[in-house]
C-alpha cells in the first residue's frame, strides 16, 4: 500500500490513481496526513478493505506530492551505518549506532526545490522509517510490527556547521530548511519482496554518486528500533533516517559538494524517487 500527501491531503496512491481518504471514508479519517498515525490500525483495516475500488483522481504529478510526514514528534538520524561509508570518512565502524536528531522543520517533499546556504552541502541518500505503533523497549524480533512504512530520504548536510566547534553540531548542520526531502509516498513493508534488502542510490545531474543496499547496514531497521526504543519511546509518526552508503562528497579526494543549478535524484528499490532542484539560498556563501 502506498500512502501519501496529495495536494496536502491524505491519499491512497495506486497505479490507476488516488483515493482521497477523508472523502472516501466520509470523514472517518482526517484529511491531514499527520493525523492518521494516531489511529493507524483502524486506518489500515479500512484501507485494505477497499479492495480494487476505482480511484477518485488520476496519478499525481511529482509536484502535487508533499512530504508524507511533516509533523513527527521526533526525527532520529543514524550516522556511520554502512562500513564503506565509515571507511571513506576515515572513522572506525561503530559498535553502537551514533544517533542524532534532525529538526522537523527541515522536512520537505519529493520534488521540492532546496536552497543551499553555502558551497559545503553534501548529499546522503537514506531509507527513512515511519513508526506506526508506539514502541517502548521493543525486542528486535518484534520491531517490524511497529513500522508504518518506508520512504526515500535525503539527509542533506552542511559540513562546516556539522563539524564546527569542540563538539560536532550534527543536528544543526543537518536541519536547514529543506534538508530533509522525503517521499514520494509511504510504502507499507508488506509491499516489498525483501524489506531488509533494498537497492538505494543517488545522482547529481545524472551522474551516479551513491549506490548501496540496505542489507549492508551495520544496524538493521529492527535493531535500530530496538536500540532507540530501549531509551526513547518511539511515537506514532516518528521518523528514523537510517544512514547512508558510501559515495558522499566529503569522502572524495578532492571533496565535492552540491552546487546551485543542479538536480539531486534519490531512489530506493520498490519505494520510488525524489528529484530535488537545488538553488542558492539567501546569503549563499563559500566557506
mmCIF file of C-alpha atoms in Angstrom:
data_model
loop_
_atom_site.group_PDB
_atom_site.id
_atom_site.type_symbol
_atom_site.label_atom_id
_atom_site.label_comp_id
_atom_site.label_asym_id
_atom_site.label_seq_id
_atom_site.Cartn_x
_atom_site.Cartn_y
_atom_site.Cartn_z
ATOM 1 C CA UNK A 1 0.000 0.000 0.000
ATOM 2 C CA UNK A 2 1.230 3.494 -0.873
ATOM 3 C CA UNK A 3 0.038 6.351 1.317
ATOM 4 C CA UNK A 4 0.875 9.938 0.539
ATOM 5 C CA UNK A 5 0.214 13.643 0.745
ATOM 6 C CA UNK A 6 -1.526 14.763 -2.443
ATOM 7 C CA UNK A 7 -2.320 18.473 -2.648
ATOM 8 C CA UNK A 8 -1.724 18.436 1.120
ATOM 9 C CA UNK A 9 -4.410 15.780 1.751
ATOM 10 C CA UNK A 10 -4.099 12.165 2.900
ATOM 11 C CA UNK A 11 -4.446 9.797 -0.048
ATOM 12 C CA UNK A 12 -4.074 6.177 -1.064
ATOM 13 C CA UNK A 13 -1.971 6.075 -4.220
ATOM 14 C CA UNK A 14 -2.296 3.265 -6.742
ATOM 15 C CA UNK A 15 -1.164 2.640 -10.292
ATOM 16 C CA UNK A 16 -4.516 3.869 -11.589
ATOM 17 C CA UNK A 17 -4.788 6.994 -9.465
ATOM 18 C CA UNK A 18 -5.509 8.244 -5.958
ATOM 19 C CA UNK A 19 -8.255 7.913 -3.385
ATOM 20 C CA UNK A 20 -8.820 10.916 -1.125
ATOM 21 C CA UNK A 21 -9.097 9.304 2.311
ATOM 22 C CA UNK A 22 -11.239 11.923 4.078
ATOM 23 C CA UNK A 23 -13.794 11.914 1.263
ATOM 24 C CA UNK A 24 -13.849 8.150 0.730
ATOM 25 C CA UNK A 25 -14.185 7.455 4.460
ATOM 26 C CA UNK A 26 -17.000 10.015 4.899
ATOM 27 C CA UNK A 27 -14.821 11.888 7.365
ATOM 28 C CA UNK A 28 -13.859 8.873 9.486
ATOM 29 C CA UNK A 29 -10.249 9.881 8.871
ATOM 30 C CA UNK A 30 -8.955 13.442 8.694
ATOM 31 C CA UNK A 31 -7.561 14.994 5.541
ATOM 32 C CA UNK A 32 -4.369 15.909 7.431
ATOM 33 C CA UNK A 33 -1.864 13.090 6.695
ATOM 34 C CA UNK A 34 -0.070 13.536 10.015
ATOM 35 C CA UNK A 35 -3.198 12.667 11.993
ATOM 36 C CA UNK A 36 -3.533 9.158 10.567
ATOM 37 C CA UNK A 37 -0.786 7.673 12.770
ATOM 38 C CA UNK A 38 -2.841 8.184 15.925
ATOM 39 C CA UNK A 39 -5.339 5.637 14.556
ATOM 40 C CA UNK A 40 -3.024 3.574 12.411
ATOM 41 C CA UNK A 41 -4.502 0.086 12.888
ATOM 42 C CA UNK A 42 -8.083 1.197 12.203
ATOM 43 C CA UNK A 43 -6.883 3.081 9.136
ATOM 44 C CA UNK A 44 -5.065 0.008 7.795
ATOM 45 C CA UNK A 45 -8.172 -2.127 8.260
ATOM 46 C CA UNK A 46 -10.272 0.434 6.394
ATOM 47 C CA UNK A 47 -7.726 0.939 3.582
ATOM 48 C CA UNK A 48 -7.187 -2.772 2.972
ATOM 49 C CA UNK A 49 -10.919 -3.336 2.916
ATOM 50 C CA UNK A 50 -11.332 -1.045 -0.086
ATOM 51 C CA UNK A 51 -10.053 -3.756 -2.432
ATOM 52 C CA UNK A 52 -9.962 -2.669 -6.052
ATOM 53 C CA UNK A 53 -12.381 0.252 -5.892
ATOM 54 C CA UNK A 54 -11.881 2.909 -8.534
ATOM 55 C CA UNK A 55 -9.623 5.861 -7.864
ATOM 56 C CA UNK A 56 -11.098 9.314 -7.361
ATOM 57 C CA UNK A 57 -8.382 11.190 -9.267
ATOM 58 C CA UNK A 58 -5.535 10.443 -11.694
ATOM 59 C CA UNK A 59 -2.000 9.576 -10.650
ATOM 60 C CA UNK A 60 -0.498 12.744 -9.132
ATOM 61 C CA UNK A 61 2.414 14.614 -10.638
ATOM 62 C CA UNK A 62 5.576 14.833 -8.504
ATOM 63 C CA UNK A 63 4.763 18.477 -7.821
ATOM 64 C CA UNK A 64 1.389 17.502 -6.304
ATOM 65 C CA UNK A 65 3.092 15.206 -3.784
ATOM 66 C CA UNK A 66 4.278 16.581 -0.464
ATOM 67 C CA UNK A 67 6.334 15.008 2.292
ATOM 68 C CA UNK A 68 4.247 12.092 3.610
ATOM 69 C CA UNK A 69 5.069 13.098 7.201
ATOM 70 C CA UNK A 70 5.555 16.730 8.224
ATOM 71 C CA UNK A 71 4.811 16.787 11.968
ATOM 72 C CA UNK A 72 6.637 13.909 13.669
ATOM 73 C CA UNK A 73 7.216 14.299 17.384
ATOM 74 C CA UNK A 74 10.768 13.000 16.920
ATOM 75 C CA UNK A 75 13.160 12.631 13.987
ATOM 76 C CA UNK A 76 16.183 10.405 14.580
ATOM 77 C CA UNK A 77 19.241 10.184 12.348
ATOM 78 C CA UNK A 78 21.828 7.416 12.324
ATOM 79 C CA UNK A 79 25.464 8.057 11.462
ATOM 80 C CA UNK A 80 28.077 5.689 10.017
ATOM 81 C CA UNK A 81 25.641 2.824 9.459
ATOM 82 C CA UNK A 82 27.479 1.413 6.412
ATOM 83 C CA UNK A 83 31.046 0.129 6.776
ATOM 84 C CA UNK A 84 32.160 1.543 3.428
ATOM 85 C CA UNK A 85 30.853 4.980 4.404
ATOM 86 C CA UNK A 86 32.724 4.846 7.723
ATOM 87 C CA UNK A 87 35.887 3.901 5.817
ATOM 88 C CA UNK A 88 35.577 6.758 3.306
ATOM 89 C CA UNK A 89 35.436 9.332 6.122
ATOM 90 C CA UNK A 90 38.278 7.566 7.996
ATOM 91 C CA UNK A 91 36.239 6.502 11.036
ATOM 92 C CA UNK A 92 36.115 3.066 12.634
ATOM 93 C CA UNK A 93 32.753 1.291 12.180
ATOM 94 C CA UNK A 94 30.706 1.900 15.345
ATOM 95 C CA UNK A 95 29.821 -0.711 17.949
ATOM 96 C CA UNK A 96 26.612 1.151 18.793
ATOM 97 C CA UNK A 97 24.520 3.338 16.452
ATOM 98 C CA UNK A 98 25.570 7.015 16.513
ATOM 99 C CA UNK A 99 22.215 8.757 16.959
ATOM 100 C CA UNK A 100 21.434 12.426 16.349
ATOM 101 C CA UNK A 101 18.287 14.404 15.616
ATOM 102 C CA UNK A 102 17.042 16.279 12.596
ATOM 103 C CA UNK A 103 14.558 19.010 13.437
ATOM 104 C CA UNK A 104 11.232 18.512 11.705
ATOM 105 C CA UNK A 105 11.296 21.997 10.174
ATOM 106 C CA UNK A 106 13.825 20.596 7.663
ATOM 107 C CA UNK A 107 11.318 18.135 6.166
ATOM 108 C CA UNK A 108 10.198 18.758 2.601
ATOM 109 C CA UNK A 109 8.692 16.923 -0.339
ATOM 110 C CA UNK A 110 9.947 14.693 -3.130
ATOM 111 C CA UNK A 111 10.041 17.446 -5.769
ATOM 112 C CA UNK A 112 10.734 20.470 -3.567
ATOM 113 C CA UNK A 113 13.410 22.968 -4.513
ATOM 114 C CA UNK A 114 16.145 23.062 -1.872
ATOM 115 C CA UNK A 115 18.086 26.216 -1.066
ATOM 116 C CA UNK A 116 21.797 25.752 -0.449
ATOM 117 C CA UNK A 117 23.168 28.028 2.295
ATOM 118 C CA UNK A 118 26.797 27.525 1.232
ATOM 119 C CA UNK A 119 29.115 25.580 -1.061
ATOM 120 C CA UNK A 120 29.658 22.895 1.613
ATOM 121 C CA UNK A 121 26.358 20.993 1.349
ATOM 122 C CA UNK A 122 26.657 17.215 0.943
ATOM 123 C CA UNK A 123 24.227 14.514 -0.180
ATOM 124 C CA UNK A 124 23.241 11.384 1.797
ATOM 125 C CA UNK A 125 20.537 9.110 0.376
ATOM 126 C CA UNK A 126 18.821 7.113 3.139
ATOM 127 C CA UNK A 127 15.977 4.722 3.852
ATOM 128 C CA UNK A 128 13.538 6.519 6.160
ATOM 129 C CA UNK A 129 11.302 4.569 8.562
ATOM 130 C CA UNK A 130 7.966 5.927 9.806
ATOM 131 C CA UNK A 131 6.674 4.488 13.094
ATOM 132 C CA UNK A 132 3.023 3.409 13.125
ATOM 133 C CA UNK A 133 2.564 1.939 16.603
ATOM 134 C CA UNK A 134 4.059 3.081 19.946
ATOM 135 C CA UNK A 135 7.396 1.369 20.560
ATOM 136 C CA UNK A 136 8.948 1.219 24.008
ATOM 137 C CA UNK A 137 11.624 -1.348 24.868
ATOM 138 C CA UNK A 138 10.664 -3.346 21.771
ATOM 139 C CA UNK A 139 12.636 -6.547 21.149
ATOM 140 C CA UNK A 140 14.343 -6.721 17.765
ATOM 141 C CA UNK A 141 12.241 -9.656 16.571
ATOM 142 C CA UNK A 142 9.033 -7.631 17.007
ATOM 143 C CA UNK A 143 10.305 -4.315 15.665
ATOM 144 C CA UNK A 144 8.909 -4.531 12.124
ATOM 145 C CA UNK A 145 5.440 -4.734 13.661
ATOM 146 C CA UNK A 146 5.830 -1.112 14.790
ATOM 147 C CA UNK A 147 6.690 0.252 11.335
ATOM 148 C CA UNK A 148 4.002 2.105 9.385
ATOM 149 C CA UNK A 149 6.020 2.414 6.210
ATOM 150 C CA UNK A 150 9.217 3.290 4.408
ATOM 151 C CA UNK A 151 10.260 6.298 2.335
ATOM 152 C CA UNK A 152 13.175 7.580 0.322
ATOM 153 C CA UNK A 153 15.055 10.315 2.156
ATOM 154 C CA UNK A 154 17.986 12.692 1.839
ATOM 155 C CA UNK A 155 19.933 13.676 4.939
ATOM 156 C CA UNK A 156 21.437 16.824 3.426
ATOM 157 C CA UNK A 157 24.352 18.120 5.470
ATOM 158 C CA UNK A 158 26.152 21.460 5.675
ATOM 159 C CA UNK A 159 29.552 20.075 6.604
ATOM 160 C CA UNK A 160 31.131 23.242 8.016
ATOM 161 C CA UNK A 161 28.327 23.716 10.550
ATOM 162 C CA UNK A 162 28.077 19.998 11.257
ATOM 163 C CA UNK A 163 31.759 19.645 12.153
ATOM 164 C CA UNK A 164 32.451 23.053 13.736
ATOM 165 C CA UNK A 165 33.409 23.601 17.362
ATOM 166 C CA UNK A 166 34.743 21.386 20.134
ATOM 167 C CA UNK A 167 31.707 19.090 19.723
ATOM 168 C CA UNK A 168 30.141 18.352 16.306
ATOM 169 C CA UNK A 169 26.821 20.092 15.609
ATOM 170 C CA UNK A 170 25.148 17.283 13.657
ATOM 171 C CA UNK A 171 21.581 18.364 14.421
ATOM 172 C CA UNK A 172 22.127 21.946 13.244
ATOM 173 C CA UNK A 173 24.234 21.090 10.195
ATOM 174 C CA UNK A 174 21.564 18.669 9.005
ATOM 175 C CA UNK A 175 18.465 20.769 9.727
ATOM 176 C CA UNK A 176 18.487 23.787 7.425
ATOM 177 C CA UNK A 177 15.077 24.300 5.776
ATOM 178 C CA UNK A 178 14.683 21.711 3.038
ATOM 179 C CA UNK A 179 17.473 19.456 4.324
ATOM 180 C CA UNK A 180 15.087 16.512 4.776
ATOM 181 C CA UNK A 181 13.464 15.658 1.430
ATOM 182 C CA UNK A 182 11.270 12.560 1.838
ATOM 183 C CA UNK A 183 8.735 10.563 -0.128
ATOM 184 C CA UNK A 184 7.483 10.196 -2.699
ATOM 185 C CA UNK A 185 4.987 8.301 -0.540
ATOM 186 C CA UNK A 186 4.926 5.920 2.420
ATOM 187 C CA UNK A 187 5.150 2.251 1.353
ATOM 188 C CA UNK A 188 3.940 -0.352 3.834
ATOM 189 C CA UNK A 189 6.539 -3.099 4.444
ATOM 190 C CA UNK A 190 4.255 -5.854 3.142
ATOM 191 C CA UNK A 191 4.523 -4.320 -0.343
ATOM 192 C CA UNK A 192 8.230 -5.189 -0.550
ATOM 193 C CA UNK A 193 9.537 -8.612 -1.546
ATOM 194 C CA UNK A 194 12.515 -8.216 0.827
ATOM 195 C CA UNK A 195 12.139 -5.268 3.181
ATOM 196 C CA UNK A 196 15.666 -5.848 4.578
ATOM 197 C CA UNK A 197 17.490 -5.722 1.234
ATOM 198 C CA UNK A 198 16.650 -2.735 -0.947
ATOM 199 C CA UNK A 199 18.915 -1.073 -3.514
ATOM 200 C CA UNK A 200 19.390 2.657 -2.934
ATOM 201 C CA UNK A 201 21.380 5.384 -4.617
ATOM 202 C CA UNK A 202 21.560 8.975 -5.720
ATOM 203 C CA UNK A 203 22.664 11.008 -8.714
ATOM 204 C CA UNK A 204 23.596 14.638 -9.263
ATOM 205 C CA UNK A 205 22.684 15.878 -12.743
ATOM 206 C CA UNK A 206 22.504 12.272 -13.907
ATOM 207 C CA UNK A 207 25.923 11.293 -12.547
ATOM 208 C CA UNK A 208 25.797 8.416 -10.058
ATOM 209 C CA UNK A 209 27.180 9.460 -6.671
ATOM 210 C CA UNK A 210 25.981 6.650 -4.376
ATOM 211 C CA UNK A 211 24.939 3.025 -4.743
ATOM 212 C CA UNK A 212 24.275 0.509 -1.991
ATOM 213 C CA UNK A 213 21.827 -1.941 -0.434
ATOM 214 C CA UNK A 214 20.077 -1.676 2.904
ATOM 215 C CA UNK A 215 21.261 -5.206 3.707
ATOM 216 C CA UNK A 216 24.719 -3.615 4.082
ATOM 217 C CA UNK A 217 23.636 -1.563 7.095
ATOM 218 C CA UNK A 218 25.619 -2.319 10.241
ATOM 219 C CA UNK A 219 22.456 -1.876 12.317
ATOM 220 C CA UNK A 220 19.296 -3.117 10.602
ATOM 221 C CA UNK A 221 15.900 -1.436 10.847
ATOM 222 C CA UNK A 222 14.750 -3.848 13.603
ATOM 223 C CA UNK A 223 17.960 -3.365 15.580
ATOM 224 C CA UNK A 224 17.711 0.424 15.331
ATOM 225 C CA UNK A 225 14.125 0.365 16.603
ATOM 226 C CA UNK A 226 15.100 -1.955 19.455
ATOM 227 C CA UNK A 227 18.101 0.149 20.485
ATOM 228 C CA UNK A 228 16.364 3.537 20.258
ATOM 229 C CA UNK A 229 13.151 2.375 21.936
ATOM 230 C CA UNK A 230 15.183 0.979 24.834
ATOM 231 C CA UNK A 231 15.928 4.610 25.739
ATOM 232 C CA UNK A 232 13.405 6.859 23.971
ATOM 233 C CA UNK A 233 9.812 5.709 23.466
ATOM 234 C CA UNK A 234 9.032 5.901 19.752
ATOM 235 C CA UNK A 235 5.698 7.535 18.956
ATOM 236 C CA UNK A 236 3.360 7.044 16.003
ATOM 237 C CA UNK A 237 4.571 9.270 13.185
ATOM 238 C CA UNK A 238 8.194 9.419 14.357
ATOM 239 C CA UNK A 239 10.876 9.114 11.677
ATOM 240 C CA UNK A 240 14.245 7.356 11.589
ATOM 241 C CA UNK A 241 16.783 8.261 8.891
ATOM 242 C CA UNK A 242 18.722 5.004 8.883
ATOM 243 C CA UNK A 243 22.109 6.088 7.492
ATOM 244 C CA UNK A 244 23.796 6.458 4.129
ATOM 245 C CA UNK A 245 26.042 4.223 1.995
ATOM 246 C CA UNK A 246 29.437 5.307 0.698
ATOM 247 C CA UNK A 247 29.914 7.906 -2.005
ATOM 248 C CA UNK A 248 29.310 11.165 -0.131
ATOM 249 C CA UNK A 249 31.091 14.299 -1.294
ATOM 250 C CA UNK A 250 33.058 14.779 1.916
ATOM 251 C CA UNK A 251 34.719 11.383 1.446
ATOM 252 C CA UNK A 252 36.043 12.152 -2.034
ATOM 253 C CA UNK A 253 39.513 13.383 -2.924
ATOM 254 C CA UNK A 254 39.197 16.202 -3.705
ATOM 255 C CA UNK A 255 35.963 16.802 -1.825
ATOM 256 C CA UNK A 256 32.887 17.594 -3.927
ATOM 257 C CA UNK A 257 29.733 19.383 -2.785
ATOM 258 C CA UNK A 258 26.375 20.380 -4.220
ATOM 259 C CA UNK A 259 26.066 23.442 -6.445
ATOM 260 C CA UNK A 260 23.134 25.731 -7.290
ATOM 261 C CA UNK A 261 21.529 24.802 -10.588
ATOM 262 C CA UNK A 262 21.997 21.059 -10.074
ATOM 263 C CA UNK A 263 19.308 18.420 -9.590
ATOM 264 C CA UNK A 264 19.643 15.780 -6.867
ATOM 265 C CA UNK A 265 17.859 12.498 -7.610
ATOM 266 C CA UNK A 266 17.476 9.813 -4.920
ATOM 267 C CA UNK A 267 15.962 6.352 -5.397
ATOM 268 C CA UNK A 268 15.167 3.230 -3.390
ATOM 269 C CA UNK A 269 14.068 -0.033 -4.973
ATOM 270 C CA UNK A 270 10.367 -0.739 -4.532
ATOM 271 C CA UNK A 271 9.687 2.671 -2.993
ATOM 272 C CA UNK A 272 10.320 5.411 -5.515
ATOM 273 C CA UNK A 273 12.277 8.508 -6.373
ATOM 274 C CA UNK A 274 12.947 12.033 -5.145
ATOM 275 C CA UNK A 275 14.006 14.732 -7.593
ATOM 276 C CA UNK A 276 15.039 17.946 -5.889
ATOM 277 C CA UNK A 277 16.302 21.005 -7.804
ATOM 278 C CA UNK A 278 18.978 22.974 -5.958
ATOM 279 C CA UNK A 279 19.284 26.777 -5.855
ATOM 280 C CA UNK A 280 21.420 29.280 -3.972
ATOM 281 C CA UNK A 281 19.803 30.318 -0.715
ATOM 282 C CA UNK A 282 19.836 33.834 0.763
ATOM 283 C CA UNK A 283 23.357 34.657 1.799
ATOM 284 C CA UNK A 284 24.794 31.642 -0.041
ATOM 285 C CA UNK A 285 28.465 31.850 0.722
ATOM 286 C CA UNK A 286 31.673 29.989 0.184
ATOM 287 C CA UNK A 287 33.271 28.720 3.393
#
